[in-house]
Amino acid sequence: MIIKDSMERNYIFPYLKGDFMKWKQRNPELKTIRDVVMSNNPGVSEEELLDDKTIYRIKDIDKIINVLNDAKIKDIFITVVGDYDADGVTSSSEWDDMLNRLGIRHRIRLPKRHTEGYGLNINIIDEIDDGILITVDNGIAAIEAIQKAKDKGLFVIIVDHHQPVIDNDGNKILPNADIIIDPHAIDGQADFVNYCGAGLTYKIAEELFKENPSALNRLSCFAAIGTVADVVELKKDNRKIVKKGLDNLLVYKSRTTGLGKLLEQCYINKRITADDIGYSIGPAINACGRLGPPIAPKEADMAREIISFNGSLTTAESMAKDMIDVNRERQLQVRAADKMAEQIIEDETMFGDAPLIVYIPDINEGLIGIIAGHLTEKYGVPSIVFTDSHKDITVLKGSGRSVESVNLKALLDLCKDDLLGYGGHPGAAGLSIKRDNLDIFREHMQENIGDYDFEPAELMYDLEIDESEIETTIEELDKYGPYGQGNPEPIFLIRNYHLYPKENSMYKVSGSENEHVRFFGLSTFANAFFQNQKYIELGQPKNMNLIGTLDVSYFNGTTSYGLKVLDMEAIAEPPKKRTSLAEMVRNKTIQINKEKGL
């Protein structure tokens, strides 16, 4: 399972589980990157993987095009309601760009996570007097709000990728919208169904701007970010969208100046991968909506305004720095909350609990999902993290993450009488509970999960290479990208990685708490994020075996090739044999006598 908005998870809690961890090659029969990638994409030809020429269709997009053209002619105002995560922000940015190009008056409305919650609600409908309402990355489950919009006379378009509401008989309940684009809700609507909101919006743009490639280039930048950050599978049309968007993000004329400066602040240039979005760009966008005031007064709108900004480079740089500052604060708060969670687990002897249910007082509600994801990654069990509701002191807000073997939504269904409200899917869920019910809820959840055997996952690698092969391997690796959900990036084993001095040191420690360490090889680097303590415990060896993914670094005009370390093990150096003076004299005498023929 990949945890949304937590692709940095491997570096928060790396694959380090002490004596339980095993290194094992996933499939020894696979010898090349091509072999690995094709194995991860069964039923897909290499030609299709490298250059998919399939035209993927979605029904009813033509109806939206007609409505937009009519709105332009009749000067009808459009309200677009998005969401506060990276998919909602980027898809809303696409709509903003599209409507600006069409010359249609409009407003972009993003909900506030802490005071309004996810998606469309009745209060937002109260703000809209007339015209057209478009929801993106939400709306399919907003039955009541959509009905109120229709009662007010609004024309409603839903562009969403979430599952619809299901009644007690297993039947779908669809909102009373005029047009619905949601391949998960409308059977047979699309040739490919696993788009996110930004991807679906881009499909509308493809039809709208068939004769305007520069418009599509700009929009593909937003679509690629949303698709990767929302952790939908990078297969078929999603793969095409991300490939196009990654290419355009490196082109000055295609991206906005805001996006360009954001990339610059994240040290991304010349080469960009889905990992760069997952580890840097996506979390920075999400941070604004997660923290909210006073750190990010405009919440998710701050992120949308920055990535959409296409003005002066100076202003763009200042805005991008502000976003990075927000994300740094988010990282500090997450790290502090991680430590609190660990202390609570220790103090309350929760080791072995399944699921882990942890209450952390007075932390930001927008961070509890990330903390739950970190706990699930570390302990290999479903985890739910609660904190205080800022609206009601008697209520706790919770967020959960699960493992592949446990359907979290189904598990919550069995305990629904303990909850005030909940929703989600097998891998993740949000919920609220009365403070007094926490202990009984924990008890019921642990009873209902049954006797699962939660064994820590083995660390698997795909291929073994030498350090000297890293640069050429990266060139081959890029050929089969982008990598992500559904097309995982190959993991490499490098044996006997020997450290060499650079600027008088074989490694460099960094981070506010010296948590990161960067190793210097003969001609490469190896970044071990959040693993300096592990390195210290190994005795700071000069020679190691490393497992990780490959990486490229550009700094001060220099290109370096290396590894993102997932795990390391020390190689013991052979003891040096000391030779006595008498033995040295004897050996020298024997050598001289041999030379004299004696």
XYZ file of C-alpha atoms in Angstrom:
598
model
C 0.000 0.000 0.000
C 1.173 3.539 -0.745
C 0.049 6.137 1.747
C -1.250 9.313 0.150
C 0.732 12.462 0.920
C 3.351 10.400 2.683
C 5.694 9.318 -0.050
C 8.473 10.558 2.144
C 7.416 7.734 4.487
C 10.428 5.546 3.722
C 12.676 8.304 5.005
C 10.646 9.018 8.143
C 10.551 5.376 9.202
C 12.925 3.590 6.806
C 12.808 -0.115 6.143
C 14.765 -0.751 9.320
C 13.232 -3.369 11.547
C 16.314 -4.709 13.255
C 16.686 -8.460 13.457
C 13.403 -9.035 11.591
C 14.637 -7.509 8.373
C 15.811 -9.765 5.563
C 17.364 -8.791 2.258
C 16.030 -10.858 -0.562
C 15.975 -10.549 -4.340
C 12.391 -10.295 -5.506
C 12.849 -12.435 -8.610
C 16.361 -13.754 -9.357
C 15.288 -14.636 -12.901
C 14.996 -10.947 -13.816
C 18.371 -9.670 -14.988
C 17.744 -6.202 -16.470
C 15.692 -3.081 -15.775
C 13.582 -3.979 -18.787
C 12.865 -7.394 -17.246
C 11.817 -5.821 -13.950
C 9.601 -3.148 -15.488
C 7.879 -5.534 -17.892
C 7.283 -7.946 -15.011
C 5.557 -5.110 -13.114
C 3.358 -4.346 -16.136
C 1.896 -7.698 -17.224
C -0.082 -7.674 -20.428
C 1.589 -4.487 -21.681
C 4.030 -4.568 -24.593
C 7.313 -2.711 -24.411
C 6.203 -0.559 -27.351
C 3.020 0.455 -25.511
C 4.970 1.143 -22.312
C 7.473 3.399 -24.037
C 5.098 5.146 -26.454
C 1.418 4.494 -25.808
C -0.533 5.795 -28.804
C -3.918 4.663 -27.500
C -6.642 7.330 -27.488
C -8.475 7.001 -24.172
C -12.074 8.240 -24.314
C -14.481 9.438 -21.618
C -18.162 9.791 -22.423
C -20.046 13.035 -21.753
C -17.008 15.304 -21.945
C -18.564 16.742 -25.100
C -21.530 17.851 -22.985
C -19.217 19.833 -20.716
C -17.580 21.463 -23.745
C -20.997 22.569 -24.967
C -21.877 24.029 -21.544
C -18.578 25.947 -21.381
C -19.046 27.368 -24.871
C -22.579 28.396 -23.936
C -21.329 30.040 -20.724
C -18.823 32.034 -22.749
C -21.432 33.254 -25.216
C -24.053 34.069 -22.568
C -21.593 35.396 -19.940
C -22.678 32.874 -17.305
C -20.679 32.916 -14.076
C -19.021 29.645 -13.013
C -18.082 28.574 -9.489
C -15.509 25.776 -9.229
C -15.321 23.971 -5.879
C -12.175 21.893 -5.401
C -10.421 20.323 -2.453
C -7.544 21.223 -0.142
C -5.143 18.415 -1.107
C -2.648 18.397 -3.982
C -5.129 16.821 -6.397
C -7.825 19.342 -5.513
C -5.380 22.250 -5.719
C -3.906 21.244 -9.088
C -7.240 20.344 -10.682
C -8.662 23.681 -9.499
C -5.626 25.404 -10.993
C -6.371 23.673 -14.294
C -9.951 24.952 -14.231
C -8.734 28.445 -13.411
C -6.356 28.367 -16.388
C -8.968 26.900 -18.727
C -11.679 29.397 -17.814
C -9.244 32.296 -18.075
C -8.308 31.177 -21.587
C -11.996 30.964 -22.495
C -12.697 34.388 -21.029
C -15.365 33.071 -18.659
C -15.992 34.887 -15.388
C -15.449 32.492 -12.530
C -14.434 31.888 -8.940
C -12.332 29.072 -7.491
C -13.521 27.960 -4.044
C -11.425 25.583 -1.938
C -12.868 24.366 1.379
C -10.992 24.980 4.609
C -9.887 21.710 6.163
C -10.203 22.720 9.822
C -13.486 24.632 9.762
C -15.375 23.192 6.777
C -13.967 19.749 6.113
C -13.713 17.883 2.832
C -15.511 18.836 -0.341
C -18.834 20.509 -1.057
C -21.099 21.466 1.830
C -24.341 23.330 2.350
C -22.616 26.533 3.467
C -20.682 26.742 0.199
C -23.953 26.397 -1.742
C -25.319 29.311 0.303
C -22.549 31.492 -1.168
C -23.636 30.839 -4.771
C -26.599 32.788 -6.117
C -26.800 31.524 -9.702
C -24.854 30.233 -12.689
C -22.911 27.001 -13.084
C -21.394 24.941 -10.275
C -18.476 22.625 -11.094
C -17.087 20.318 -8.432
C -13.693 18.748 -8.996
C -12.065 16.033 -6.885
C -15.278 15.963 -4.823
C -19.033 16.026 -5.247
C -20.023 12.433 -5.982
C -20.984 11.845 -2.331
C -22.451 15.331 -1.681
C -26.058 14.252 -2.204
C -27.674 16.879 0.021
C -25.496 19.799 -1.087
C -25.990 19.022 -4.782
C -29.743 18.833 -4.294
C -29.734 22.235 -2.609
C -27.749 23.613 -5.559
C -30.352 22.264 -7.968
C -33.163 23.681 -5.825
C -31.508 27.106 -6.193
C -31.521 26.706 -9.960
C -27.806 26.052 -10.479
C -26.527 23.964 -13.369
C -24.283 21.347 -11.719
C -21.318 19.491 -13.168
C -19.435 16.909 -11.083
C -15.880 15.908 -12.023
C -14.783 13.380 -9.426
C -12.943 10.077 -9.100
C -14.228 8.859 -5.748
C -16.671 6.037 -5.105
C -20.383 6.914 -4.950
C -22.643 6.475 -1.935
C -24.025 2.935 -1.618
C -27.383 2.247 0.039
C -28.181 -0.684 2.347
C -29.119 -2.839 -0.634
C -25.797 -2.241 -2.365
C -27.198 0.179 -4.940
C -25.414 3.358 -6.017
C -26.914 6.685 -5.011
C -25.846 9.392 -7.451
C -26.300 13.137 -6.849
C -28.920 15.020 -8.840
C -26.319 16.703 -11.051
C -26.781 17.689 -14.697
C -23.497 16.106 -15.800
C -21.353 13.622 -13.897
C -17.841 12.651 -14.959
C -16.723 9.900 -12.582
C -15.604 6.597 -14.122
C -15.857 4.951 -10.690
C -19.491 5.942 -10.368
C -20.737 5.620 -13.966
C -20.202 2.114 -15.315
C -18.679 2.031 -18.798
C -18.096 5.765 -18.901
C -14.379 5.589 -19.686
C -11.853 3.351 -21.413
C -9.610 3.825 -18.361
C -11.071 4.511 -14.923
C -8.265 5.234 -12.458
C -7.797 8.963 -13.029
C -7.602 11.502 -10.218
C -9.432 14.850 -10.358
C -6.503 16.556 -12.094
C -6.336 13.768 -14.667
C -10.056 13.983 -15.445
C -9.803 17.748 -15.797
C -6.919 17.300 -18.206
C -9.073 14.946 -20.303
C -11.622 17.765 -20.599
C -8.806 20.120 -21.592
C -7.649 17.724 -24.302
C -11.011 18.082 -26.003
C -11.307 21.795 -25.294
C -7.865 22.788 -26.597
C -7.256 20.313 -29.414
C -5.801 23.092 -31.541
C -3.815 24.743 -28.763
C -0.804 22.571 -27.794
C 0.767 25.299 -25.658
C -2.360 25.366 -23.460
C -2.189 21.599 -23.046
C 1.502 21.785 -22.197
C 0.753 24.184 -19.331
C -2.190 22.128 -18.093
C -0.212 18.883 -18.234
C 2.164 20.288 -15.581
C -0.719 20.569 -13.111
C -2.186 17.216 -14.144
C 1.098 15.374 -13.626
C 1.551 16.798 -10.133
C -1.999 15.921 -9.106
C -1.786 12.408 -10.556
C 1.450 11.525 -8.772
C 0.551 13.243 -5.496
C -2.828 11.477 -5.324
C -1.067 8.111 -5.667
C -3.285 6.730 -8.420
C -1.726 4.016 -10.525
C 0.754 5.132 -13.171
C -0.592 2.894 -15.881
C -2.100 3.521 -19.305
C -3.484 7.076 -19.638
C -2.169 8.209 -16.248
C 1.291 7.210 -17.391
C 0.871 9.272 -20.570
C -0.337 12.296 -18.600
C 2.561 12.134 -16.143
C 5.211 11.624 -18.841
C 3.945 14.656 -20.743
C 3.683 16.760 -17.599
C 7.164 15.869 -16.333
C 8.640 16.861 -19.686
C 6.795 20.186 -19.662
C 7.730 20.999 -16.066
C 11.319 21.339 -17.289
C 10.326 23.743 -20.098
C 10.306 27.410 -19.097
C 7.547 28.363 -21.554
C 5.266 25.524 -20.484
C 5.247 25.905 -16.710
C 4.169 28.942 -14.712
C 6.845 31.063 -13.077
C 5.404 29.992 -9.733
C 5.948 26.323 -10.542
C 9.393 27.109 -11.943
C 10.504 28.791 -8.727
C 8.960 26.040 -6.626
C 11.028 23.488 -8.540
C 14.078 25.667 -8.011
C 13.462 25.829 -4.260
C 13.298 22.026 -4.264
C 16.606 21.809 -6.191
C 14.889 20.236 -9.188
C 16.353 21.068 -12.584
C 17.484 19.302 -15.755
C 15.865 16.037 -14.616
C 12.550 15.508 -12.857
C 10.925 12.258 -11.758
C 7.664 11.238 -10.140
C 9.676 10.870 -6.931
C 10.445 14.594 -7.027
C 6.730 15.298 -7.022
C 5.996 12.681 -4.379
C 8.750 13.698 -1.977
C 8.997 17.448 -2.597
C 6.337 19.185 -4.698
C 3.248 17.285 -3.522
C 3.974 17.576 0.223
C 4.730 21.305 -0.170
C 1.339 21.866 -1.832
C -0.460 19.754 0.765
C 1.242 21.507 3.672
C -0.678 24.749 3.137
C -4.067 23.088 3.553
C -2.862 20.846 6.354
C -1.468 23.547 8.651
C -3.817 26.419 7.913
C -3.719 29.649 9.973
C -1.592 31.211 11.274
C 1.175 29.369 9.373
C -0.752 29.442 6.086
C -3.489 32.094 6.477
C -5.017 31.371 3.067
C -4.776 27.606 3.586
C -4.984 25.635 0.315
C -5.611 28.820 -1.656
C -2.039 29.831 -0.859
C -0.733 26.779 -2.718
C -3.102 27.293 -5.645
C -2.129 30.936 -6.047
C 1.565 30.073 -6.002
C 1.516 27.280 -8.578
C -0.842 29.310 -10.824
C 1.170 32.518 -10.597
C 2.788 33.505 -13.891
C 4.153 36.968 -13.167
C 7.576 38.298 -12.264
C 10.357 35.926 -11.281
C 11.086 37.952 -8.146
C 7.520 37.662 -6.876
C 7.362 33.996 -7.871
C 10.546 33.267 -5.943
C 9.227 34.993 -2.821
C 5.950 33.053 -3.026
C 7.743 29.730 -3.549
C 9.984 30.379 -0.538
C 6.880 31.005 1.552
C 5.463 27.635 0.528
C 8.712 25.853 1.348
C 8.726 27.556 4.767
C 5.216 26.240 5.420
C 6.306 22.735 4.442
C 9.354 22.922 6.704
C 7.086 23.847 9.585
C 4.832 20.934 8.654
C 7.857 18.604 8.746
C 8.884 19.888 12.179
C 5.383 19.411 13.559
C 5.137 15.923 12.076
C 8.501 14.951 13.538
C 7.486 16.198 16.969
C 4.169 14.338 16.751
C 5.966 11.159 15.637
C 8.055 11.324 18.799
C 4.974 11.894 20.945
C 3.290 8.879 19.341
C 6.327 6.713 20.027
C 6.430 7.852 23.660
C 2.719 7.136 24.121
C 3.120 3.663 22.612
C 5.966 2.983 25.032
C 4.272 4.472 28.097
C 1.034 2.591 27.476
C 2.815 -0.616 26.388
C 1.019 -0.775 23.052
C 3.729 -2.814 21.333
C 1.973 -5.683 19.592
C -1.412 -3.946 19.482
C -3.341 -4.393 16.262
C -4.627 -1.974 15.307
C -2.572 0.693 16.997
C -4.953 3.378 18.294
C -3.127 6.397 19.685
C -4.518 9.627 21.121
C -2.100 12.573 20.859
C -3.463 15.705 22.526
C -3.309 19.164 20.983
C -1.725 18.470 17.600
C -2.861 19.818 14.251
C -5.803 17.828 12.841
C -4.299 18.124 9.384
C -1.310 15.992 10.379
C -2.909 12.979 12.041
C -3.201 11.019 8.786
C 0.513 11.386 8.156
C 1.327 10.202 11.706
C -0.976 7.201 11.290
C 0.761 6.373 8.019
C 4.162 6.506 9.690
C 3.041 4.163 12.455
C 1.593 1.712 9.954
C 4.821 1.779 7.963
C 6.950 1.219 11.043
C 4.935 -1.431 12.874
C 3.218 -3.148 9.951
C -0.275 -2.911 11.494
C -3.307 -0.692 10.886
C -3.030 2.537 12.875
C -5.474 5.247 13.918
C -4.332 8.532 15.410
C -6.745 10.774 17.302
C -6.388 14.341 18.489
C -8.703 16.934 20.010
C -11.427 18.482 17.884
C -11.094 22.247 17.875
C -14.889 22.532 17.525
C -15.981 20.400 20.507
C -13.857 19.471 23.537
C -15.895 16.280 24.021
C -14.963 14.992 20.548
C -11.785 13.459 19.114
C -10.933 13.597 15.401
C -9.123 10.578 13.967
C -7.401 9.405 10.817
C -6.378 5.859 10.023
C -4.104 4.001 7.623
C -4.050 0.276 7.001
C -2.046 -2.588 5.542
C -2.998 -4.580 2.450
C -4.408 -7.506 4.439
C -6.905 -5.424 6.441
C -9.861 -3.476 5.036
C -9.990 -0.509 7.396
C -13.371 0.711 6.172
C -14.912 -2.742 6.762
C -13.302 -2.907 10.199
C -14.838 0.467 11.098
C -18.214 -0.749 9.826
C -18.164 -3.342 12.620
C -17.604 -0.587 15.204
C -19.839 2.127 13.764
C -21.951 2.294 16.920
C -18.866 3.570 18.774
C -18.374 6.446 16.318
C -19.976 9.818 15.641
C -19.083 9.582 11.968
C -16.582 8.010 9.605
C -15.755 7.398 5.985
C -12.986 6.085 3.817
C -11.812 3.020 1.920
C -9.788 -0.147 2.621
C -6.482 1.684 2.997
C -7.434 4.909 4.775
C -10.261 6.481 6.729
C -11.315 9.556 8.679
C -13.486 9.355 11.775
C -14.746 11.154 14.863
C -15.593 9.784 18.269
C -16.768 10.907 21.680
C -13.749 11.264 23.943
C -15.318 8.945 26.533
C -15.706 6.167 23.938
C -12.029 5.881 23.024
C -11.168 2.925 25.250
C -14.201 0.866 24.297
C -13.614 1.658 20.617
C -10.012 0.453 20.928
C -11.203 -2.726 22.617
C -13.823 -3.435 19.960
C -11.414 -2.772 17.082
C -8.847 -5.158 18.517
C -11.501 -7.816 19.069
C -12.867 -7.500 15.546
C -9.539 -7.578 13.746
C -9.048 -11.169 14.838
C -5.817 -13.131 15.101
C -3.871 -11.626 12.227
C -0.220 -12.526 11.976
C 1.453 -9.203 11.230
C 4.912 -10.188 10.087
C 7.261 -7.341 9.165
C 7.715 -7.152 5.422
C 10.940 -8.378 3.941
C 13.060 -5.775 2.219
C 13.158 -6.851 -1.402
C 15.558 -5.668 -4.068
C 15.268 -6.165 -7.798
C 18.775 -6.017 -9.228
C 22.371 -5.996 -8.042
C 24.833 -3.543 -9.590
C 28.305 -2.191 -8.853
C 28.872 1.384 -7.764
C 30.634 2.050 -11.068
C 27.405 1.167 -12.945
C 25.130 3.713 -11.259
C 25.378 6.435 -13.917
C 24.731 4.169 -16.901
C 21.971 2.360 -15.008
C 20.163 5.656 -14.370
C 20.139 6.341 -18.114
C 18.458 2.977 -18.683
C 16.144 3.533 -15.721
C 14.808 6.816 -17.112
C 13.879 5.093 -20.353
C 11.134 3.091 -18.608
C 9.840 5.801 -16.238
C 7.836 7.368 -14.755
C 7.666 5.124 -11.713
C 5.044 5.122 -9.018
C 1.912 3.276 -7.942
C 1.488 0.297 -10.266
C 4.959 0.716 -11.764
C 7.329 0.690 -8.771
C 10.832 2.005 -9.168
C 13.399 -0.829 -9.121
C 15.401 -1.234 -5.932
C 19.110 -1.972 -6.238
C 21.638 -3.770 -4.071
C 25.194 -2.440 -4.115
C 27.722 -4.564 -2.293
C 30.999 -3.316 -0.897
C 30.215 0.388 -1.114
C 33.477 1.882 0.118
C 33.635 5.406 1.550
C 36.270 7.866 0.343
C 37.218 11.253 1.818
C 35.629 14.350 0.329
C 36.453 17.698 1.887
C 38.266 15.827 4.672
C 35.330 13.579 5.540
C 33.876 10.318 4.249
C 30.337 11.355 5.144
C 28.301 14.450 5.938
C 25.599 14.733 8.585
C 22.681 17.135 8.088
C 19.223 17.991 9.379
C 18.051 20.043 12.343
C 18.698 17.051 14.599
C 21.581 15.533 12.595
C 19.180 12.854 11.415
C 20.453 12.520 7.830
C 23.788 11.244 6.565
C 25.322 11.455 3.088
C 28.079 8.995 2.176
C 30.795 9.702 -0.384
C 31.806 6.819 -2.642
C 34.601 6.748 -5.174
C 32.574 8.738 -7.721
C 29.031 8.654 -6.296
C 26.992 9.631 -3.242
C 24.518 7.741 -1.071
C 21.857 9.686 0.854
C 20.512 7.942 3.952
C 17.654 10.130 5.163
C 16.696 9.732 8.818
C 19.309 6.997 9.193
C 22.288 8.672 10.827
C 21.454 6.988 14.146
C 21.406 3.644 12.348
C 24.843 4.432 10.895
C 26.173 5.329 14.340
C 24.815 2.069 15.771
C 26.633 0.160 13.026
C 29.873 1.744 14.208
C 30.180 4.251 11.331
C 31.790 1.693 8.995
C 33.837 2.672 5.952
C 32.581 -0.269 3.923
C 28.909 -1.271 3.560
C 26.319 -3.107 1.561
C 23.508 -0.724 0.552
C 19.973 -1.128 -0.768
C 18.064 1.732 -2.354
C 16.826 3.537 -5.430
C 19.055 5.485 -7.793
C 19.274 9.268 -7.782
C 20.819 12.253 -9.571
C 21.903 15.487 -7.889
C 22.573 18.848 -9.556
C 24.386 21.419 -7.472
C 26.468 24.445 -8.466
C 26.642 23.221 -12.048
C 27.870 19.768 -11.055
C 25.964 16.560 -11.790
C 26.378 13.703 -9.315
C 24.968 10.185 -9.421
C 24.091 8.087 -6.426
C 21.651 6.218 -4.266
C 18.722 6.918 -1.939
C 19.455 4.437 0.819
C 16.640 2.268 2.181
C 18.861 0.094 4.334
C 22.534 -0.544 5.064
C 24.717 -3.156 6.666
C 28.312 -2.906 7.763
C 31.041 -5.029 6.244
C 33.582 -5.985 8.850
C 37.116 -5.043 7.877
C 39.652 -7.883 8.153
C 41.972 -7.514 11.144
C 45.373 -6.153 10.233
C 48.168 -8.630 10.978
C 51.047 -7.105 12.880
C 54.536 -8.314 11.826
C 57.219 -8.469 14.515
C 60.627 -6.873 13.943
C 62.365 -10.260 14.162
C 60.055 -11.716 11.521
C 60.653 -8.716 9.241
C 64.453 -9.203 9.552
C 64.119 -12.935 8.899
C 61.957 -12.386 5.801
C 64.385 -9.780 4.470
C 67.364 -12.163 5.030
C 65.587 -14.966 3.152
C 64.887 -12.602 0.252
C 68.554 -11.470 0.072
C 69.817 -15.054 0.214
C 67.450 -16.043 -2.603
C 68.757 -13.196 -4.717
C 72.363 -14.412 -4.067
C 71.444 -17.981 -4.929
C 72.141 -19.240 -1.413
